[in-house]
Coordinates of C-alpha atoms and ligand atoms in Angstrom, one line a residue:
M15 CA -6.3 14.8 18.4
I16 CA -5.5 11.4 17.9
K17 CA -7.3 9.7 15.2
K18 CA -9.5 7.5 16.0
K19 CA -9.4 3.9 14.3
M20 CA -11.9 2.7 12.1
T21 CA -13.3 -1.0 12.6
R22 CA -15.3 -3.0 10.1
F23 CA -18.4 -1.2 12.0
D24 CA -17.9 1.9 11.0
L25 CA -16.7 0.9 7.6
Q26 CA -20.1 -0.7 7.1
Q27 CA -22.2 2.1 8.7
M28 CA -20.6 4.3 6.2
K29 CA -21.5 2.4 3.6
E30 CA -24.9 2.2 5.3
K31 CA -25.3 5.9 5.5
G32 CA -23.7 6.4 2.1
E33 CA -20.7 7.9 3.2
K34 CA -17.3 6.8 0.9
A35 CA -14.5 5.4 2.1
V36 CA -11.3 6.8 1.0
W37 CA -8.1 4.4 0.7
M38 CA -4.6 4.5 -0.3
T39 CA -1.5 1.9 -0.9
A40 CA 1.2 3.0 1.2
Y41 CA 4.5 0.8 1.5
D42 CA 6.7 2.8 3.7
F43 CA 6.9 4.6 7.2
V44 CA 7.1 7.8 5.8
T45 CA 4.5 8.2 3.4
A46 CA 1.7 5.6 5.8
Q47 CA 2.6 8.8 8.7
L48 CA 1.2 11.4 6.2
A49 CA -1.6 9.9 5.2
E50 CA -2.8 9.1 8.5
R51 CA -2.1 13.3 9.6
A52 CA -4.5 13.9 6.0
G53 CA -7.2 11.2 7.6
M54 CA -6.4 8.4 4.8
D55 CA -9.9 6.1 6.2
M56 CA -7.5 2.3 5.4
L57 CA -4.1 1.7 3.8
L58 CA -3.5 -1.0 1.9
V59 CA 0.0 -2.2 2.0
G60 CA -0.5 -3.8 -1.5
D61 CA 1.4 -6.5 -3.6
S62 CA 1.9 -3.5 -6.4
L63 CA 4.8 -3.1 -4.0
G64 CA 6.4 -5.8 -6.5
M65 CA 5.4 -3.0 -9.3
A66 CA 6.0 0.1 -6.9
V67 CA 8.6 -1.0 -5.0
Y68 CA 10.7 -3.7 -6.8
G69 CA 10.1 -2.8 -10.7
Y70 CA 8.6 -6.4 -11.1
P71 CA 6.7 -6.5 -13.8
G72 CA 3.9 -7.6 -11.8
T73 CA 2.9 -8.8 -8.6
V74 CA 3.4 -12.4 -8.8
P75 CA 6.8 -12.7 -7.7
V76 CA 6.2 -10.9 -4.7
T77 CA 6.8 -13.4 -1.3
I78 CA 5.2 -13.3 2.0
E79 CA 8.3 -12.1 3.4
Q80 CA 8.8 -8.9 1.5
S81 CA 4.8 -8.3 2.4
L82 CA 5.2 -8.8 5.7
Y83 CA 8.5 -6.7 6.0
H84 CA 6.7 -3.6 4.2
T85 CA 3.3 -3.8 6.7
E86 CA 4.7 -3.7 9.6
A87 CA 6.5 -0.9 8.7
V88 CA 3.2 1.2 7.5
R89 CA 1.8 0.0 10.6
R90 CA 4.4 2.1 12.6
G91 CA 3.5 4.8 10.8
A92 CA 0.5 4.8 10.7
P93 CA -0.8 2.8 13.8
N94 CA -4.6 5.2 14.2
T95 CA -5.0 3.8 10.5
F96 CA -6.9 0.5 9.1
V97 CA -4.7 -1.2 7.9
I98 CA -4.7 -3.9 5.0
G99 CA -2.5 -7.0 4.8
D100 CA -2.2 -7.9 1.1
M101 CA -1.7 -11.8 0.6
P102 CA 0.5 -12.4 -2.5
F103 CA 0.8 -15.1 -5.0
G104 CA 1.6 -18.2 -3.2
S105 CA 1.1 -17.5 0.4
Y106 CA -3.4 -18.9 -0.1
H107 CA -2.8 -21.4 -3.2
G108 CA -1.6 -24.7 -1.3
S109 CA -3.4 -25.8 1.2
V110 CA -6.7 -24.2 3.3
A111 CA -4.1 -24.8 6.5
D112 CA -1.0 -22.8 4.6
A113 CA -3.2 -19.6 4.1
V114 CA -4.8 -19.1 7.9
R115 CA -1.7 -20.0 8.5
N116 CA 0.1 -16.9 7.0
A117 CA -3.2 -15.2 7.2
V118 CA -1.8 -15.4 11.0
R119 CA 1.0 -13.9 10.5
Y120 CA 0.4 -10.7 9.3
Y121 CA -2.1 -10.2 12.1
K122 CA 1.1 -11.4 14.8
T123 CA 4.1 -9.5 13.0
C124 CA 2.0 -6.4 11.5
N125 CA -1.1 -6.4 13.8
V126 CA -3.0 -5.6 10.7
D127 CA -6.8 -4.6 10.9
C128 CA -7.3 -7.6 7.6
I129 CA -6.0 -9.1 5.1
K130 CA -7.1 -9.5 1.4
L131 CA -7.0 -11.9 -1.0
E132 CA -7.9 -12.4 -4.5
G133 CA -10.2 -14.6 -6.2
G134 CA -14.0 -15.3 -6.2
K135 CA -15.9 -18.8 -5.8
R136 CA -12.4 -20.0 -6.2
A137 CA -11.3 -17.9 -3.0
A138 CA -14.3 -19.0 -1.1
G139 CA -12.9 -22.1 1.2
I140 CA -9.9 -20.1 1.9
I141 CA -11.9 -16.8 3.2
R142 CA -14.6 -18.5 5.5
A143 CA -11.7 -21.0 6.7
I144 CA -9.6 -17.3 7.4
S145 CA -12.8 -15.5 8.6
D146 CA -13.8 -19.1 11.2
N147 CA -10.6 -18.1 12.3
G148 CA -11.5 -14.9 14.1
M149 CA -9.5 -13.0 11.1
L150 CA -11.1 -10.0 8.7
V151 CA -11.0 -10.9 4.7
M152 CA -11.4 -8.2 2.5
G153 CA -12.4 -10.2 -1.3
H154 CA -11.1 -9.1 -4.8
V155 CA -12.7 -9.1 -7.6
G156 CA -12.7 -8.9 -11.3
L157 CA -9.2 -8.1 -12.4
T158 CA -7.2 -10.4 -10.1
P159 CA -3.5 -9.0 -10.9
Q160 CA -2.3 -12.1 -9.5
S161 CA -3.7 -14.5 -12.2
T162 CA -3.1 -12.1 -15.1
A163 CA -1.5 -15.2 -16.7
A164 CA -5.2 -16.9 -16.9
L165 CA -7.1 -13.4 -18.0
G166 CA -4.2 -13.3 -20.2
G167 CA -2.8 -9.7 -18.7
F168 CA -3.9 -6.8 -17.4
K169 CA -7.8 -6.9 -18.5
A170 CA -10.7 -4.8 -17.6
Q171 CA -13.3 -7.7 -17.1
G172 CA -16.9 -7.8 -16.6
R173 CA -17.4 -6.1 -20.4
T174 CA -19.4 -8.8 -21.8
A175 CA -22.8 -10.0 -20.3
E176 CA -21.2 -13.7 -19.6
S177 CA -18.2 -11.7 -18.1
A178 CA -20.0 -9.3 -15.7
L179 CA -22.1 -12.4 -14.4
A180 CA -18.5 -13.6 -13.8
V181 CA -17.8 -10.8 -12.4
I182 CA -21.6 -10.9 -10.2
E183 CA -21.4 -14.4 -8.8
D184 CA -17.6 -13.8 -7.6
A185 CA -18.5 -11.4 -5.4
Q186 CA -21.3 -13.0 -4.4
A187 CA -19.4 -15.8 -3.3
V188 CA -16.9 -13.9 -1.5
C189 CA -19.9 -12.4 0.5
D190 CA -21.4 -15.7 1.8
A191 CA -18.0 -17.2 2.3
G192 CA -17.7 -14.5 4.8
A193 CA -15.8 -12.1 3.7
F194 CA -16.2 -8.4 5.6
A195 CA -16.2 -6.1 2.7
M196 CA -14.5 -6.7 -1.0
L197 CA -12.4 -4.7 -3.9
V198 CA -13.9 -4.8 -7.2
E199 CA -10.9 -3.8 -9.8
A200 CA -11.1 -2.7 -13.6
V201 CA -14.9 -3.3 -14.2
P202 CA -17.2 -1.5 -15.3
P203 CA -19.4 1.2 -13.5
E204 CA -22.9 -0.4 -14.2
V205 CA -21.9 -3.9 -13.2
T206 CA -20.0 -2.9 -9.6
R207 CA -23.2 -1.0 -8.9
M208 CA -25.3 -4.2 -9.3
I209 CA -23.2 -5.6 -6.7
A210 CA -22.5 -2.7 -4.3
R211 CA -26.8 -2.3 -4.4
E212 CA -26.7 -6.3 -3.7
L213 CA -24.5 -6.7 -1.4
P214 CA -25.3 -5.9 2.1
I215 CA -21.5 -5.9 2.5
P216 CA -18.7 -2.0 1.8
V217 CA -18.0 -2.8 -2.3
Y218 CA -15.0 -0.7 -2.9
G219 CA -13.7 0.3 -6.1
I220 CA -10.6 1.1 -8.6
G221 CA -11.3 1.0 -12.0
A222 CA -15.2 0.3 -11.2
G223 CA -16.5 3.6 -11.1
V224 CA -17.8 6.2 -8.7
D225 CA -21.1 3.4 -7.3
C226 CA -19.0 1.6 -5.2
D227 CA -19.1 2.4 -1.0
G228 CA -15.7 4.0 -1.5
Q229 CA -12.3 4.0 -3.6
V230 CA -8.3 3.0 -3.4
M231 CA -5.7 4.0 -6.1
I232 CA -2.3 3.2 -5.9
V233 CA 0.2 5.8 -4.2
S234 CA 2.8 6.6 -6.8
D235 CA 0.2 6.4 -9.7
I236 CA -1.5 9.5 -8.0
L237 CA 1.7 11.1 -6.7
G238 CA 2.8 10.6 -10.8
I239 CA 6.5 8.5 -9.5
F240 CA 5.5 5.3 -11.3
Q241 CA 7.3 5.6 -14.5
A242 CA 6.4 2.1 -16.7
F243 CA 2.3 2.9 -17.2
T244 CA -1.0 4.6 -16.5
P245 CA -4.0 2.6 -16.1
K246 CA -6.7 4.3 -17.8
F247 CA -8.7 4.3 -14.5
V248 CA -5.4 6.3 -12.2
K249 CA -6.1 10.4 -12.0
K250 CA -2.5 11.6 -11.2
Y251 CA -2.4 14.8 -8.2
A252 CA 0.7 15.8 -9.0
E253 CA 4.0 14.9 -11.0
L254 CA 6.3 13.9 -8.1
G255 CA 8.4 11.3 -11.2
A256 CA 9.6 14.6 -12.9
E257 CA 9.6 17.3 -10.0
M258 CA 12.1 14.6 -7.8
L259 CA 13.9 14.4 -11.4
K260 CA 14.4 17.9 -11.0
V261 CA 15.7 17.6 -8.1
F262 CA 17.9 14.8 -8.1
E263 CA 19.7 17.0 -11.0
A264 CA 19.9 19.7 -9.2
Y265 CA 22.1 18.3 -6.3
I266 CA 23.9 16.8 -8.7
T267 CA 24.8 20.6 -10.4
D268 CA 25.1 21.2 -6.9
V269 CA 27.7 19.0 -5.6
R270 CA 29.7 19.1 -9.0
T271 CA 29.5 22.3 -9.3
G272 CA 30.7 23.2 -5.5
A273 CA 27.2 25.2 -4.3
F274 CA 26.5 22.4 -1.5
P275 CA 27.3 21.7 0.2
A276 CA 27.3 26.0 1.7
A277 CA 28.4 27.8 4.7
E278 CA 24.6 27.4 6.7
H279 CA 25.4 23.1 5.5
T280 CA 28.6 23.2 7.6
Y281 CA 29.2 22.5 11.8
S282 CA 31.3 25.5 13.2
M283 CA 34.4 24.8 15.8
V284 CA 33.7 25.5 19.4
E285 CA 35.5 29.0 19.6
G286 CA 38.9 29.1 20.2
E287 CA 39.3 25.2 19.3
L288 CA 40.9 26.0 15.6
Q289 CA 44.0 27.5 17.2
K290 CA 44.3 25.2 20.1
L291 CA 44.3 22.8 17.2
A292 CA 47.1 24.2 15.5
A293 CA 49.6 24.3 18.9
L294 CA 48.0 21.0 18.9
R295 CA 49.5 19.8 15.9
K296 CA 52.9 22.0 16.1
K297 CA 54.0 20.2 19.4
P298 CA 56.9 17.8 18.2
G299 CA 56.7 14.0 18.6
K300 CA 52.9 14.0 19.6
K301 CA 50.9 11.9 17.5
V302 CA 47.5 12.8 17.0
K303 CA 45.5 9.5 18.0
R304 CA 42.8 8.2 15.6
S305 CA 40.1 6.8 17.1
Ligands
KIV16 O1 -2.0 -4.5 -4.2 C1 -2.5 -3.3 -4.1 O2 -2.1 -2.5 -4.8 C2 -4.0 -4.1 -5.5 C3 -4.6 -2.7 -5.9 C4 -5.6 -3.1 -7.1 C5 -5.6 -1.8 -4.7 O3 -4.7 -5.0 -4.7

C-alpha cells in the first residue's frame, strides 16, 4: 500500500488530537527509503549533514548546493513522506529577497514540503516574506547551531528565567510571522511545555522534553554511527558504528587471507566454453583482440 503523504493540515490535526509526529534527519536515498517504509511522518535533510556526512566541526560551513544535493536524494528515496529542506547558514542571512529566492530553490529542485530556518525574533521578517510567497516555513528556536559563535557553543537555552523568556518570545515571534510549525532545541521541558501549550501551531522538540507535539532525532545518533560526541538528549537505538567496524575488519581479513571471494561470489563460464577458449588461444597467428 502506498503511504499517504502528510500535509500541514494532517500535522495540525495531530497536534489537536494529541498525537505525536515522529521525524528524523536523512541525508541519502537509501536511508530515506527505509524511513518511509518504517512509517516516519517527516524527514529533515538537516544541515547537521555538515557534521554527520562532511566531517565539519559544526553546521556553519554547509553550502546551499550541498544541502540541495542531499535533499534531492532524500526526496527520491521518500516520495510519499513530508520532506523538510533545511536552509544553511548564509542562505537567508543577506537580503530578504535572497532568502525568498533560496527558499524557492528547495521547492523547485527538491520538491520539498517545507523549509526550516533558525532564529526567533531576528528571523521574523524572513519567515513572513517566505510564507507570503506561498511556501511553508518551520521555525527553529532555543539552541540554534548556526549561531553557536554568538551562543558560546552548543549550549542548552532557557535554563534561567531571563533566557527562558527570550526563548518563549522567540517562539511567539516565529508563530506570529506565519511559520506553520516550529522546532525547539535543547530547552528545559518546562519551557517547551509552555510554548507547545500556548502556541496554536505544532511545536516539535529535540532535547526539549516529552511535552511537544512530536520529536526529531539525528539519524546517525539514533543508529550509533556518529563518533565525535553524543549530546545528552540522544537515545541510541543501536551501535551500528561498532557493527560497521566489525564488518570492515572482517572484510579486510577475508580479502587478505583469500577467504573472499569464494566460489558463490564468482561467475561460471558457459559449459564447454573454457575448452573452446583454450583451442582459440592455441591457433597460430590468431591474436586475441582487446576491446
Ligand atoms: O540540522 C538538523 O539536523 C537539525 C536538528 C537540530 C534536528 O536542525
